Amino acid sequence: MDVMGDKATLYETGRFVQPSDRDEAVEGAEEAAEEVRQRLAAEAGDVEAMSVLGAMLLRRGDLDGAEPQLRAATAAGDRAAANNLGVLLHQRGYADEAAGWWRIAAVAGSAAAAHALGRHHRERGDEPAAEYWLRQSAEQGHALGAYALADLLEHRGDAAAGQWMRAAAERGHREAAYRLARALDRQAADEGDDGADNGVAQAAEAEQWYRQAAARGHQRAALYLGAILEKRGELKEAGRWYLTSAKDGEARAACALGFLLRDAGDTESAAVWWLRAAQDGDGNAANALGALHAERGETQTAERWYRAAMDAGDVNGAYNLGLLCAEQGRTAQAEQWYRRAAYAGHREAANALAILLLQVGDATGAEPWFSKAAEAGSVDAAFNLGILFAGRGEEAVALRWYERAAAAGHTEAALQVGIARLRDGDEPEAERHLRCAAGGGSAEAAYRLATVLDARRPPAPAHELGESVHLTKSECEEWYERAASQGHRRAQVRVGMLAAARGDVVEAARWYREAAEAGSRNGAFNLGLLLAREGSEPEAAVWWTRAADAGHGRAALRLALVYARRGELAEGQRWADRAVSLGPGEVAERAARLRDALREELSA
């Protein structure tokens, strides 16, 4: 029987599997019967039975009972017994004597003994001897020997380590499979864009080794496998592997499982796993618990967990404490926590600190923190630097920061670059940035992009109001509509105008009304025009009044005309006066003539 290693290693090999509760009694009885059989054979002088009986007793921890059996079998030349005698003596603390028996067994061809002897020499710093015996073990196909040799060679930076790690993994060594997967992962990441196909192949192979190691009970392999599956969207299987790893005590898996459960809507179960992970020292889980309690308004509990995260070495804890204090108006404490996180390299904390300093009027103090955050990769900080320099009138410097943020996908920064390029007359570049910003959800960018495209359109064919004209919507109208649907008032007015140009009065009225109700004076004025043309002058006057009160000169002139026609000359004169003051010039001129005429009529 070829047994080697200490008791823990015996179980780790999987050669001795713990029985389940259901079969424990049956297996115990069978083992007892087998022990009796081997003992009878050993007493009759059977060397192999002595060796097997000694191994059984060794495995059970009965060193006193195992030793005479193993010594007797060893004396009769049984190499497995010599190996196991070495294991027994090693457990008793007689390492040198153990090594002597391992040497005898190894010379006789025991791969397990060669592995044990190699480890013995490595523990004593004799690497040449360790390599010799580990290589003997590995070349005989021993998985633990191959793994130990790979570990030794890797420690020395020897390129041959990889082949032995792979050999150990192929022979079922779970730690070797895990380490091989990690190495392949790193290689895939290092390949980058230059070796995309090779990187994909390495990532796929890494997943297979993670899967093999996880299936053999490796908790970190199960964690990494879960992360791969989660990234790919296979959440159900990812959750199973996270659960397996978490149950084995991997705090990061418990934390990841908590996030999966939260995203699935099961906050209570998520909190259970976060608590388990946080109690095992996972800072990310402590932060998640803090955020959960903060959302519930339990600020004291949230603060306790954020502090726990910070104590676990997670700098996000200090940042989150800063956010919590800022929300409560505790500015001085918020600044303290932001500074602590920022000095530890937390870029968003540096950005938040700069914003806080800016809010209290310390622009000079804010700028270096914005810069530090931006240089560390904070897109928001780069955008904020653009705002800071634009406020000082340093447009060129502001544009550089806007461009940097826009290149990283910041929507509002792309809008600012687009506006700047329009101002400079660089329409193609302006359009490119406006498209990025509009695609990112900016209503203002969608509106401005639409105006750029609108200016290129040929004039629409003339038609009578109300005439049905079936025209395909242009791209500019689609952008106007996107902006309008996001509540952009000028876009709503423009969509209404385009609908009116198509003869779609109902659609035009809908958009004009939406803009007017949101406070657009042009929307109110145009809605009034539409209603007046449809014969609803009283309702039109209501909307013109709203527009005129908001400063729309043409609406005031329209009201003056309405009241003049009704014979309400004084009210007409009042609105004519208002139109004169509001303008523009053409409106003011017409309103002045109307006002004078009404005045003469009133004085006649």
Short mmCIF file of C-alpha atoms in Angstrom, two decimals, residues 367-546:
data_model
loop_
_atom_site.label_atom_id
_atom_site.label_comp_id
_atom_site.label_asym_id
_atom_site.label_seq_id
_atom_site.Cartn_x
_atom_site.Cartn_y
_atom_site.Cartn_z
CA GLU A 367 -7.88 72.22 -7.51
CA PRO A 368 -5.00 69.92 -6.40
CA TRP A 369 -7.47 67.29 -5.18
CA PHE A 370 -9.36 67.42 -8.47
CA SER A 371 -6.01 67.02 -10.24
CA LYS A 372 -4.95 64.11 -8.04
CA ALA A 373 -8.25 62.34 -8.63
CA ALA A 374 -8.16 63.00 -12.36
CA GLU A 375 -4.58 61.77 -12.70
CA ALA A 376 -5.64 58.62 -10.83
CA GLY A 377 -8.34 58.01 -13.44
CA SER A 378 -11.44 59.71 -12.03
CA VAL A 379 -13.51 60.78 -15.03
CA ASP A 380 -15.75 62.97 -12.85
CA ALA A 381 -12.72 64.78 -11.48
CA ALA A 382 -11.46 65.52 -15.01
CA PHE A 383 -14.88 66.95 -15.88
CA ASN A 384 -14.93 69.00 -12.68
CA LEU A 385 -11.51 70.43 -13.52
CA GLY A 386 -12.98 71.50 -16.85
CA ILE A 387 -15.78 73.33 -15.01
CA LEU A 388 -13.25 74.90 -12.62
CA PHE A 389 -11.05 76.28 -15.40
CA ALA A 390 -14.02 77.37 -17.49
CA GLY A 391 -15.27 79.36 -14.52
CA ARG A 392 -11.92 81.16 -14.46
CA GLY A 393 -12.15 81.92 -18.15
CA GLU A 394 -9.30 79.53 -19.02
CA GLU A 395 -11.23 77.94 -21.87
CA ALA A 396 -8.28 76.18 -23.51
CA VAL A 397 -7.29 74.39 -20.28
CA ALA A 398 -10.93 73.60 -19.55
CA LEU A 399 -11.33 72.06 -23.00
CA ARG A 400 -8.34 69.75 -22.47
CA TRP A 401 -9.92 68.35 -19.31
CA TYR A 402 -13.33 68.08 -20.97
CA GLU A 403 -11.71 66.15 -23.83
CA ARG A 404 -9.98 63.83 -21.39
CA ALA A 405 -13.24 63.10 -19.59
CA ALA A 406 -15.12 62.75 -22.87
CA ALA A 407 -12.58 60.22 -24.15
CA ALA A 408 -13.37 58.13 -21.06
CA GLY A 409 -17.10 58.24 -21.83
CA HIS A 410 -18.30 61.17 -19.71
CA THR A 411 -21.53 62.34 -21.32
CA GLU A 412 -21.59 65.93 -20.08
CA ALA A 413 -17.92 66.38 -20.94
CA ALA A 414 -18.62 65.22 -24.50
CA LEU A 415 -21.43 67.80 -24.65
CA GLN A 416 -19.07 70.58 -23.55
CA VAL A 417 -16.49 69.53 -26.15
CA GLY A 418 -19.20 69.48 -28.80
CA ILE A 419 -20.35 73.00 -27.84
CA ALA A 420 -16.75 74.26 -27.90
CA ARG A 421 -16.15 72.73 -31.34
CA LEU A 422 -19.34 74.31 -32.65
CA ARG A 423 -18.15 77.64 -31.32
CA ASP A 424 -14.82 77.13 -33.13
CA GLY A 425 -16.60 76.20 -36.37
CA ASP A 426 -15.35 72.60 -36.38
CA GLU A 427 -18.71 71.04 -37.22
CA PRO A 428 -17.53 67.45 -37.96
CA GLU A 429 -15.74 67.19 -34.62
CA ALA A 430 -18.66 68.88 -32.88
CA GLU A 431 -21.06 66.36 -34.39
CA ARG A 432 -18.89 63.43 -33.28
CA HIS A 433 -18.89 64.57 -29.66
CA LEU A 434 -22.55 65.53 -29.68
CA ARG A 435 -23.42 62.07 -30.96
CA CYS A 436 -21.44 60.52 -28.09
CA ALA A 437 -23.16 62.72 -25.53
CA ALA A 438 -26.60 62.22 -27.04
CA GLY A 439 -26.05 58.48 -27.15
CA GLY A 440 -25.10 58.67 -23.48
CA GLY A 441 -28.47 60.18 -22.62
CA SER A 442 -27.87 63.94 -22.72
CA ALA A 443 -31.06 65.71 -23.84
CA GLU A 444 -29.15 68.94 -24.52
CA ALA A 445 -26.67 67.08 -26.73
CA ALA A 446 -29.53 65.41 -28.63
CA TYR A 447 -31.11 68.83 -29.20
CA ARG A 448 -27.88 70.46 -30.34
CA LEU A 449 -27.06 67.53 -32.62
CA ALA A 450 -30.53 67.85 -34.11
CA THR A 451 -29.97 71.57 -34.78
CA VAL A 452 -26.68 70.77 -36.56
CA LEU A 453 -28.39 68.18 -38.75
CA ASP A 454 -31.44 70.41 -39.22
CA ALA A 455 -29.32 73.19 -40.65
CA ARG A 456 -28.18 70.85 -43.44
CA ARG A 457 -31.67 69.87 -44.55
CA PRO A 458 -33.14 71.25 -47.78
CA PRO A 459 -36.22 73.48 -47.33
CA ALA A 460 -39.46 71.56 -46.82
CA PRO A 461 -42.10 71.87 -49.59
CA ALA A 462 -44.74 74.51 -48.99
CA HIS A 463 -48.22 73.33 -47.96
CA GLU A 464 -51.38 74.59 -46.37
CA LEU A 465 -51.92 74.16 -42.63
CA GLY A 466 -53.95 71.01 -42.02
CA GLU A 467 -52.98 69.41 -45.32
CA SER A 468 -51.75 65.87 -44.79
CA VAL A 469 -48.18 65.57 -45.95
CA HIS A 470 -46.57 62.12 -45.55
CA LEU A 471 -42.87 62.63 -45.13
CA THR A 472 -40.38 60.18 -43.66
CA LYS A 473 -38.94 61.51 -40.43
CA SER A 474 -35.39 62.73 -40.86
CA GLU A 475 -32.55 61.89 -38.49
CA CYS A 476 -32.64 65.38 -37.04
CA GLU A 477 -36.32 64.97 -36.15
CA GLU A 478 -35.54 61.68 -34.43
CA TRP A 479 -32.95 63.45 -32.29
CA TYR A 480 -35.36 66.29 -31.56
CA GLU A 481 -37.90 63.72 -30.44
CA ARG A 482 -35.38 61.94 -28.23
CA ALA A 483 -34.53 65.21 -26.53
CA ALA A 484 -38.22 66.14 -26.31
CA SER A 485 -39.10 62.82 -24.70
CA GLN A 486 -36.48 63.59 -22.04
CA GLY A 487 -38.23 66.86 -21.23
CA HIS A 488 -36.11 69.28 -23.27
CA ARG A 489 -38.48 72.22 -23.80
CA ARG A 490 -36.86 73.74 -26.86
CA ALA A 491 -36.80 70.30 -28.48
CA GLN A 492 -40.49 69.87 -27.63
CA VAL A 493 -41.29 73.16 -29.35
CA ARG A 494 -39.22 72.16 -32.37
CA VAL A 495 -40.91 68.75 -32.62
CA GLY A 496 -44.22 70.53 -32.46
CA MET A 497 -43.17 72.83 -35.30
CA LEU A 498 -42.04 69.90 -37.43
CA ALA A 499 -45.31 68.09 -36.76
CA ALA A 500 -47.23 71.22 -37.75
CA ALA A 501 -45.15 71.44 -40.93
CA ARG A 502 -46.26 67.88 -41.74
CA GLY A 503 -49.86 68.92 -41.13
CA ASP A 504 -50.17 66.83 -37.96
CA VAL A 505 -52.02 69.37 -35.82
CA VAL A 506 -52.81 66.95 -33.02
CA GLU A 507 -49.17 65.91 -32.59
CA ALA A 508 -48.03 69.53 -32.81
CA ALA A 509 -50.52 70.60 -30.13
CA ARG A 510 -49.40 67.76 -27.86
CA TRP A 511 -45.76 68.81 -27.96
CA TYR A 512 -46.52 72.53 -27.69
CA ARG A 513 -48.73 71.86 -24.67
CA GLU A 514 -46.07 69.69 -23.00
CA ALA A 515 -43.45 72.40 -23.48
CA ALA A 516 -45.82 75.15 -22.34
CA GLU A 517 -46.81 73.29 -19.19
CA ALA A 518 -43.11 72.84 -18.41
CA GLY A 519 -42.65 76.63 -18.60
CA SER A 520 -41.70 77.25 -22.24
CA ARG A 521 -43.00 80.62 -23.38
CA ASN A 522 -42.41 79.70 -27.05
CA GLY A 523 -44.39 76.52 -26.50
CA ALA A 524 -47.25 78.51 -24.99
CA PHE A 525 -47.15 81.07 -27.83
CA ASN A 526 -47.13 78.40 -30.56
CA LEU A 527 -49.92 76.48 -28.86
CA GLY A 528 -51.91 79.69 -28.84
CA LEU A 529 -51.31 80.17 -32.58
CA LEU A 530 -52.40 76.61 -33.28
CA LEU A 531 -55.56 76.95 -31.20
CA ALA A 532 -56.41 80.29 -32.78
CA ARG A 533 -56.11 78.81 -36.27
CA GLU A 534 -58.39 76.00 -35.18
CA GLY A 535 -60.97 78.55 -34.01
CA SER A 536 -60.30 78.38 -30.26
CA GLU A 537 -59.25 81.97 -29.69
CA PRO A 538 -60.38 82.14 -26.01
CA GLU A 539 -58.15 79.20 -25.11
CA ALA A 540 -55.41 80.65 -27.29
CA ALA A 541 -55.57 83.85 -25.28
CA VAL A 542 -54.99 81.87 -22.08
CA TRP A 543 -51.74 80.48 -23.45
CA TRP A 544 -50.64 83.81 -24.93
CA THR A 545 -51.18 85.35 -21.52
CA ARG A 546 -48.92 82.76 -19.96
#
